[in-house]
């Protein structure tokens, strides 16, 4: 028997904020460096959020060694708590010493100072050469050496940490080579352009992440806590579940909660993107960060600050950014092979012509050095995650949460969307429209049905309970309750077995009396759902319930049609009810489906083309999981945020088309970025080898492409959604 070492320690989960990560290459260097340390595992680097998360056996490697390794790579590092939002806490950067400080303007940062210094030295070198042409070689040397000292140190640290083919290494080799062959002016230009490119990458990356960071600022720092009938100001982060807070007109809601007293309209656009204020009364849910428009509200806190809607959204977006898209993973694998080969080709270009053909050494070494800079894959590696980050950010502003780049890519390839009916295409709040007793009184029959449905979360059950309450029918006690999935619920009431189920289920138990079949057919033809109430197997009454389509359902289906996406409704209701709803909305229907039938239909659709399933995230969980993409409707509830691949916070059908439009726009942006990155490299590869372009144009081939790719990705932040389609 193996005895576990009593001194064995469970690895700690550590989370660090890393300053200076502006592209996937930076994240790759950090991941490689930490991965080479003993005891480090499960390493995840999110360069968008500038967060490093990993597990560490501190008996093998102390955390201080990890921090020092990261600092040697040239990044600031400081530990942070688990993901969450502290109300009103301003965004901070990480100081080189590892302490938080207020975010500085980009032009006050270290890279900006370095770029300015090298730029001044280069301009001074140019002035010296104009005055004393014989000092041409020495005049530019200070600028070149300063850049080389800064980036060369980072290159050596990266090589020691396991990343020998970094952009800093390629640039440093090119700079050293240029100095050795006397091209100091071009060496200085190389480091100037490279530094400016690095600076612009950082500015663009900060802009891309600022939209997500701004969410944290939506939650106010303070709240008015009501105790003993009076309100006093307390930190919002200190609120606990069950606390009662006052939200005055014009105030931001300080925590997720339910309205305990008062009526008002609440502007939820900062959280969900919904521009129209929503009426709130007692029992209604409110989100932290939303704005109270009119009357005063007393709100009962239901979520702590670390788990409110905004905190969960930020966590989901961070996790989504952390999950690499398939295209990004492919490009990273490609780059890992491509870069060493490109370096070998550059070396071959530098030495082969002089050795084999007797060509001039200086000329071909110069071209080989330029080719090194052309070979850098930075722009290519950045092409996908930059677009994905922008797509996720603009979707979040709209109330469209997507869990990862893979899901965002997959949504754009969807060719069929399958909808659940109740709560998805319809409001999910059906009302009892007709009651017919087949024996005894309607009131008695309705009371028996309500007793069976007592405590039910199913929309039909709630409708029956609401009707019983409206008719002042007392609820009788029920016992031995059980559900028959997709068919019926039953319980023992006053010693009798009472069943509330579908007409098909009731027919299997016993024939329906009189003209019940005709009444059921008439009601179903009107788009109503009919349930049969049976006592000890004999049908005693019929109840008809109708759920109205959402106001935007027809527009949402039309928007999907305009995108060339087929639509189908999958429902457990009977075919007449399904056809009545589907016909009004303009989509196909498959009705009378049990949960396993929905799975089979999804499988059949998926075999033909990628399919999305849209449901409420609870009853449709199996179908959501089986589809190519699962999309949950939820109005910001836990279910919408935790289930499926994407969530529509506003529960609007039209947002399904908006999501597909956004995904397609993101995919188009990715393709544009890849074309820019590869196109510029192809052009400069040819012009460099034939001697048309030199070192500093080669820097533009990489740095310029990186900036263009980033700026192109940022265009997505300005996309608008019109008719469900993203437009620039």
mmCIF file of C-alpha atoms in Angstrom, residues 424-624:
data_model
loop_
_atom_site.group_PDB
_atom_site.id
_atom_site.type_symbol
_atom_site.label_atom_id
_atom_site.label_comp_id
_atom_site.label_asym_id
_atom_site.label_seq_id
_atom_site.Cartn_x
_atom_site.Cartn_y
_atom_site.Cartn_z
ATOM 1 C CA UNK A 424 -37.994 31.760 -25.702
ATOM 2 C CA UNK A 425 -40.251 32.685 -28.617
ATOM 3 C CA UNK A 426 -43.044 33.448 -26.179
ATOM 4 C CA UNK A 427 -43.100 35.551 -23.021
ATOM 5 C CA UNK A 428 -42.972 32.473 -20.827
ATOM 6 C CA UNK A 429 -45.903 33.729 -18.720
ATOM 7 C CA UNK A 430 -48.948 31.852 -20.038
ATOM 8 C CA UNK A 431 -52.413 32.635 -18.741
ATOM 9 C CA UNK A 432 -55.419 30.363 -18.293
ATOM 10 C CA UNK A 433 -57.917 31.343 -20.981
ATOM 11 C CA UNK A 434 -60.594 28.610 -20.734
ATOM 12 C CA UNK A 435 -61.805 26.137 -18.099
ATOM 13 C CA UNK A 436 -64.282 23.327 -18.840
ATOM 14 C CA UNK A 437 -65.500 20.797 -16.258
ATOM 15 C CA UNK A 438 -66.344 17.391 -17.735
ATOM 16 C CA UNK A 439 -67.796 16.300 -14.398
ATOM 17 C CA UNK A 440 -68.468 18.244 -11.208
ATOM 18 C CA UNK A 441 -67.834 21.994 -10.893
ATOM 19 C CA UNK A 442 -65.138 24.050 -12.624
ATOM 20 C CA UNK A 443 -64.052 25.472 -9.280
ATOM 21 C CA UNK A 444 -63.473 22.019 -7.763
ATOM 22 C CA UNK A 445 -61.616 20.789 -10.848
ATOM 23 C CA UNK A 446 -59.407 23.891 -10.942
ATOM 24 C CA UNK A 447 -58.679 23.528 -7.213
ATOM 25 C CA UNK A 448 -57.522 19.925 -7.684
ATOM 26 C CA UNK A 449 -55.232 20.960 -10.564
ATOM 27 C CA UNK A 450 -53.761 23.809 -8.496
ATOM 28 C CA UNK A 451 -53.100 21.457 -5.583
ATOM 29 C CA UNK A 452 -51.103 19.145 -7.857
ATOM 30 C CA UNK A 453 -49.176 22.070 -9.380
ATOM 31 C CA UNK A 454 -48.423 23.744 -6.031
ATOM 32 C CA UNK A 455 -44.692 24.530 -5.922
ATOM 33 C CA UNK A 456 -44.243 23.878 -9.642
ATOM 34 C CA UNK A 457 -41.785 26.010 -11.596
ATOM 35 C CA UNK A 458 -43.274 25.009 -14.973
ATOM 36 C CA UNK A 459 -44.977 27.934 -16.795
ATOM 37 C CA UNK A 460 -48.234 25.983 -17.251
ATOM 38 C CA UNK A 461 -48.260 25.069 -13.570
ATOM 39 C CA UNK A 462 -47.708 28.684 -12.563
ATOM 40 C CA UNK A 463 -50.571 29.787 -14.836
ATOM 41 C CA UNK A 464 -52.967 27.353 -13.154
ATOM 42 C CA UNK A 465 -51.834 28.497 -9.694
ATOM 43 C CA UNK A 466 -52.296 32.169 -10.627
ATOM 44 C CA UNK A 467 -55.831 31.482 -11.897
ATOM 45 C CA UNK A 468 -56.707 29.610 -8.698
ATOM 46 C CA UNK A 469 -55.365 32.487 -6.618
ATOM 47 C CA UNK A 470 -57.331 35.017 -8.689
ATOM 48 C CA UNK A 471 -60.514 32.962 -8.124
ATOM 49 C CA UNK A 472 -59.801 32.705 -4.358
ATOM 50 C CA UNK A 473 -59.658 28.913 -4.518
ATOM 51 C CA UNK A 474 -57.871 27.518 -1.417
ATOM 52 C CA UNK A 475 -55.030 25.071 -2.024
ATOM 53 C CA UNK A 476 -55.591 21.613 -0.635
ATOM 54 C CA UNK A 477 -52.643 19.605 0.678
ATOM 55 C CA UNK A 478 -51.080 17.152 -1.758
ATOM 56 C CA UNK A 479 -48.667 14.276 -1.213
ATOM 57 C CA UNK A 480 -46.703 11.694 -3.211
ATOM 58 C CA UNK A 481 -46.234 14.207 -6.026
ATOM 59 C CA UNK A 482 -44.225 13.095 -9.043
ATOM 60 C CA UNK A 483 -43.532 14.320 -12.560
ATOM 61 C CA UNK A 484 -43.710 12.279 -15.746
ATOM 62 C CA UNK A 485 -41.253 14.272 -17.945
ATOM 63 C CA UNK A 486 -42.878 15.918 -20.921
ATOM 64 C CA UNK A 487 -46.296 14.354 -20.213
ATOM 65 C CA UNK A 488 -47.864 14.974 -16.798
ATOM 66 C CA UNK A 489 -47.602 15.675 -13.078
ATOM 67 C CA UNK A 490 -49.636 13.857 -10.466
ATOM 68 C CA UNK A 491 -50.223 13.775 -6.724
ATOM 69 C CA UNK A 492 -52.626 12.412 -4.145
ATOM 70 C CA UNK A 493 -55.220 15.026 -3.106
ATOM 71 C CA UNK A 494 -57.947 14.182 -0.551
ATOM 72 C CA UNK A 495 -57.096 10.526 -0.969
ATOM 73 C CA UNK A 496 -57.495 10.529 -4.761
ATOM 74 C CA UNK A 497 -54.804 10.284 -7.446
ATOM 75 C CA UNK A 498 -55.076 13.526 -9.450
ATOM 76 C CA UNK A 499 -53.191 13.907 -12.739
ATOM 77 C CA UNK A 500 -52.627 17.071 -14.794
ATOM 78 C CA UNK A 501 -51.258 16.092 -18.195
ATOM 79 C CA UNK A 502 -51.341 16.360 -21.931
ATOM 80 C CA UNK A 503 -54.387 15.118 -23.863
ATOM 81 C CA UNK A 504 -52.326 12.322 -25.422
ATOM 82 C CA UNK A 505 -51.265 11.086 -21.983
ATOM 83 C CA UNK A 506 -54.810 11.282 -20.629
ATOM 84 C CA UNK A 507 -56.146 9.337 -23.622
ATOM 85 C CA UNK A 508 -53.727 6.517 -22.880
ATOM 86 C CA UNK A 509 -55.192 6.223 -19.375
ATOM 87 C CA UNK A 510 -58.861 6.287 -20.389
ATOM 88 C CA UNK A 511 -61.048 7.537 -23.296
ATOM 89 C CA UNK A 512 -62.113 11.184 -23.027
ATOM 90 C CA UNK A 513 -65.850 11.641 -22.455
ATOM 91 C CA UNK A 514 -68.360 13.429 -24.674
ATOM 92 C CA UNK A 515 -67.146 16.046 -27.111
ATOM 93 C CA UNK A 516 -63.901 16.709 -25.197
ATOM 94 C CA UNK A 517 -61.832 15.810 -28.282
ATOM 95 C CA UNK A 518 -63.649 18.479 -30.349
ATOM 96 C CA UNK A 519 -63.155 21.149 -27.652
ATOM 97 C CA UNK A 520 -59.469 20.292 -27.384
ATOM 98 C CA UNK A 521 -59.064 20.523 -31.175
ATOM 99 C CA UNK A 522 -60.843 23.915 -31.270
ATOM 100 C CA UNK A 523 -58.691 25.350 -28.462
ATOM 101 C CA UNK A 524 -55.465 24.015 -29.952
ATOM 102 C CA UNK A 525 -56.409 25.475 -33.335
ATOM 103 C CA UNK A 526 -56.417 28.854 -31.566
ATOM 104 C CA UNK A 527 -52.823 28.327 -30.417
ATOM 105 C CA UNK A 528 -53.754 27.327 -26.875
ATOM 106 C CA UNK A 529 -52.139 24.554 -24.856
ATOM 107 C CA UNK A 530 -54.685 22.202 -23.296
ATOM 108 C CA UNK A 531 -54.192 20.064 -20.177
ATOM 109 C CA UNK A 532 -56.539 17.365 -18.966
ATOM 110 C CA UNK A 533 -57.305 17.009 -15.245
ATOM 111 C CA UNK A 534 -58.011 13.379 -14.296
ATOM 112 C CA UNK A 535 -59.101 11.869 -10.969
ATOM 113 C CA UNK A 536 -58.240 8.215 -10.451
ATOM 114 C CA UNK A 537 -57.734 7.856 -14.209
ATOM 115 C CA UNK A 538 -61.018 9.452 -15.292
ATOM 116 C CA UNK A 539 -60.915 12.846 -17.035
ATOM 117 C CA UNK A 540 -62.842 15.475 -15.056
ATOM 118 C CA UNK A 541 -61.939 18.718 -16.819
ATOM 119 C CA UNK A 542 -59.978 20.679 -19.405
ATOM 120 C CA UNK A 543 -57.855 23.793 -18.892
ATOM 121 C CA UNK A 544 -56.603 25.912 -21.809
ATOM 122 C CA UNK A 545 -53.525 28.099 -21.449
ATOM 123 C CA UNK A 546 -52.026 30.513 -23.952
ATOM 124 C CA UNK A 547 -48.592 32.134 -24.004
ATOM 125 C CA UNK A 548 -48.219 35.186 -26.219
ATOM 126 C CA UNK A 549 -45.229 35.498 -28.583
ATOM 127 C CA UNK A 550 -42.577 38.007 -27.555
ATOM 128 C CA UNK A 551 -43.068 41.439 -29.073
ATOM 129 C CA UNK A 552 -39.880 41.133 -31.130
ATOM 130 C CA UNK A 553 -40.206 37.434 -32.050
ATOM 131 C CA UNK A 554 -41.480 37.975 -35.602
ATOM 132 C CA UNK A 555 -38.840 40.660 -36.254
ATOM 133 C CA UNK A 556 -36.154 38.328 -34.899
ATOM 134 C CA UNK A 557 -37.195 35.527 -37.281
ATOM 135 C CA UNK A 558 -37.239 37.959 -40.217
ATOM 136 C CA UNK A 559 -33.745 39.164 -39.297
ATOM 137 C CA UNK A 560 -32.478 35.572 -39.323
ATOM 138 C CA UNK A 561 -34.128 34.979 -42.693
ATOM 139 C CA UNK A 562 -32.317 38.062 -44.017
ATOM 140 C CA UNK A 563 -29.035 36.490 -42.900
ATOM 141 C CA UNK A 564 -29.858 33.283 -44.788
ATOM 142 C CA UNK A 565 -30.346 31.295 -41.582
ATOM 143 C CA UNK A 566 -33.154 28.717 -41.414
ATOM 144 C CA UNK A 567 -35.346 28.662 -38.313
ATOM 145 C CA UNK A 568 -37.361 25.902 -36.648
ATOM 146 C CA UNK A 569 -39.353 25.701 -33.419
ATOM 147 C CA UNK A 570 -38.981 22.589 -31.263
ATOM 148 C CA UNK A 571 -41.795 22.287 -28.740
ATOM 149 C CA UNK A 572 -43.416 19.732 -26.502
ATOM 150 C CA UNK A 573 -46.810 21.256 -27.274
ATOM 151 C CA UNK A 574 -49.218 19.604 -29.672
ATOM 152 C CA UNK A 575 -48.923 20.178 -33.402
ATOM 153 C CA UNK A 576 -51.929 22.545 -33.594
ATOM 154 C CA UNK A 577 -50.582 24.866 -30.890
ATOM 155 C CA UNK A 578 -47.111 24.707 -32.398
ATOM 156 C CA UNK A 579 -48.393 25.513 -35.885
ATOM 157 C CA UNK A 580 -50.483 28.415 -34.607
ATOM 158 C CA UNK A 581 -47.451 30.082 -32.982
ATOM 159 C CA UNK A 582 -44.989 29.149 -35.731
ATOM 160 C CA UNK A 583 -47.358 30.275 -38.486
ATOM 161 C CA UNK A 584 -47.742 33.704 -36.892
ATOM 162 C CA UNK A 585 -43.964 34.085 -36.616
ATOM 163 C CA UNK A 586 -43.001 32.561 -39.959
ATOM 164 C CA UNK A 587 -40.865 29.544 -39.054
ATOM 165 C CA UNK A 588 -41.033 25.767 -39.293
ATOM 166 C CA UNK A 589 -42.174 23.671 -36.356
ATOM 167 C CA UNK A 590 -41.619 20.233 -34.851
ATOM 168 C CA UNK A 591 -44.213 19.686 -32.130
ATOM 169 C CA UNK A 592 -45.121 17.063 -29.547
ATOM 170 C CA UNK A 593 -41.463 16.489 -28.674
ATOM 171 C CA UNK A 594 -40.207 14.934 -25.469
ATOM 172 C CA UNK A 595 -36.736 15.970 -24.242
ATOM 173 C CA UNK A 596 -35.149 12.975 -25.973
ATOM 174 C CA UNK A 597 -37.023 13.862 -29.181
ATOM 175 C CA UNK A 598 -35.511 17.362 -29.105
ATOM 176 C CA UNK A 599 -32.073 15.802 -28.811
ATOM 177 C CA UNK A 600 -32.764 13.623 -31.833
ATOM 178 C CA UNK A 601 -33.979 16.601 -33.886
ATOM 179 C CA UNK A 602 -30.913 18.624 -32.929
ATOM 180 C CA UNK A 603 -28.691 15.713 -33.949
ATOM 181 C CA UNK A 604 -30.402 15.454 -37.338
ATOM 182 C CA UNK A 605 -30.059 19.185 -37.985
ATOM 183 C CA UNK A 606 -26.435 19.168 -36.835
ATOM 184 C CA UNK A 607 -25.598 16.374 -39.276
ATOM 185 C CA UNK A 608 -26.599 18.674 -42.158
ATOM 186 C CA UNK A 609 -24.995 21.955 -41.015
ATOM 187 C CA UNK A 610 -23.954 23.801 -37.825
ATOM 188 C CA UNK A 611 -27.029 24.417 -35.674
ATOM 189 C CA UNK A 612 -27.720 26.707 -32.724
ATOM 190 C CA UNK A 613 -30.266 25.884 -30.026
ATOM 191 C CA UNK A 614 -31.955 28.778 -28.243
ATOM 192 C CA UNK A 615 -33.694 27.988 -24.958
ATOM 193 C CA UNK A 616 -34.214 29.121 -21.402
ATOM 194 C CA UNK A 617 -31.146 27.291 -20.077
ATOM 195 C CA UNK A 618 -33.029 24.952 -17.711
ATOM 196 C CA UNK A 619 -35.508 22.634 -19.437
ATOM 197 C CA UNK A 620 -33.534 22.771 -22.664
ATOM 198 C CA UNK A 621 -30.116 22.050 -21.142
ATOM 199 C CA UNK A 622 -29.600 18.716 -22.995
ATOM 200 C CA UNK A 623 -30.475 20.264 -26.362
ATOM 201 C CA UNK A 624 -28.346 23.333 -25.627
#
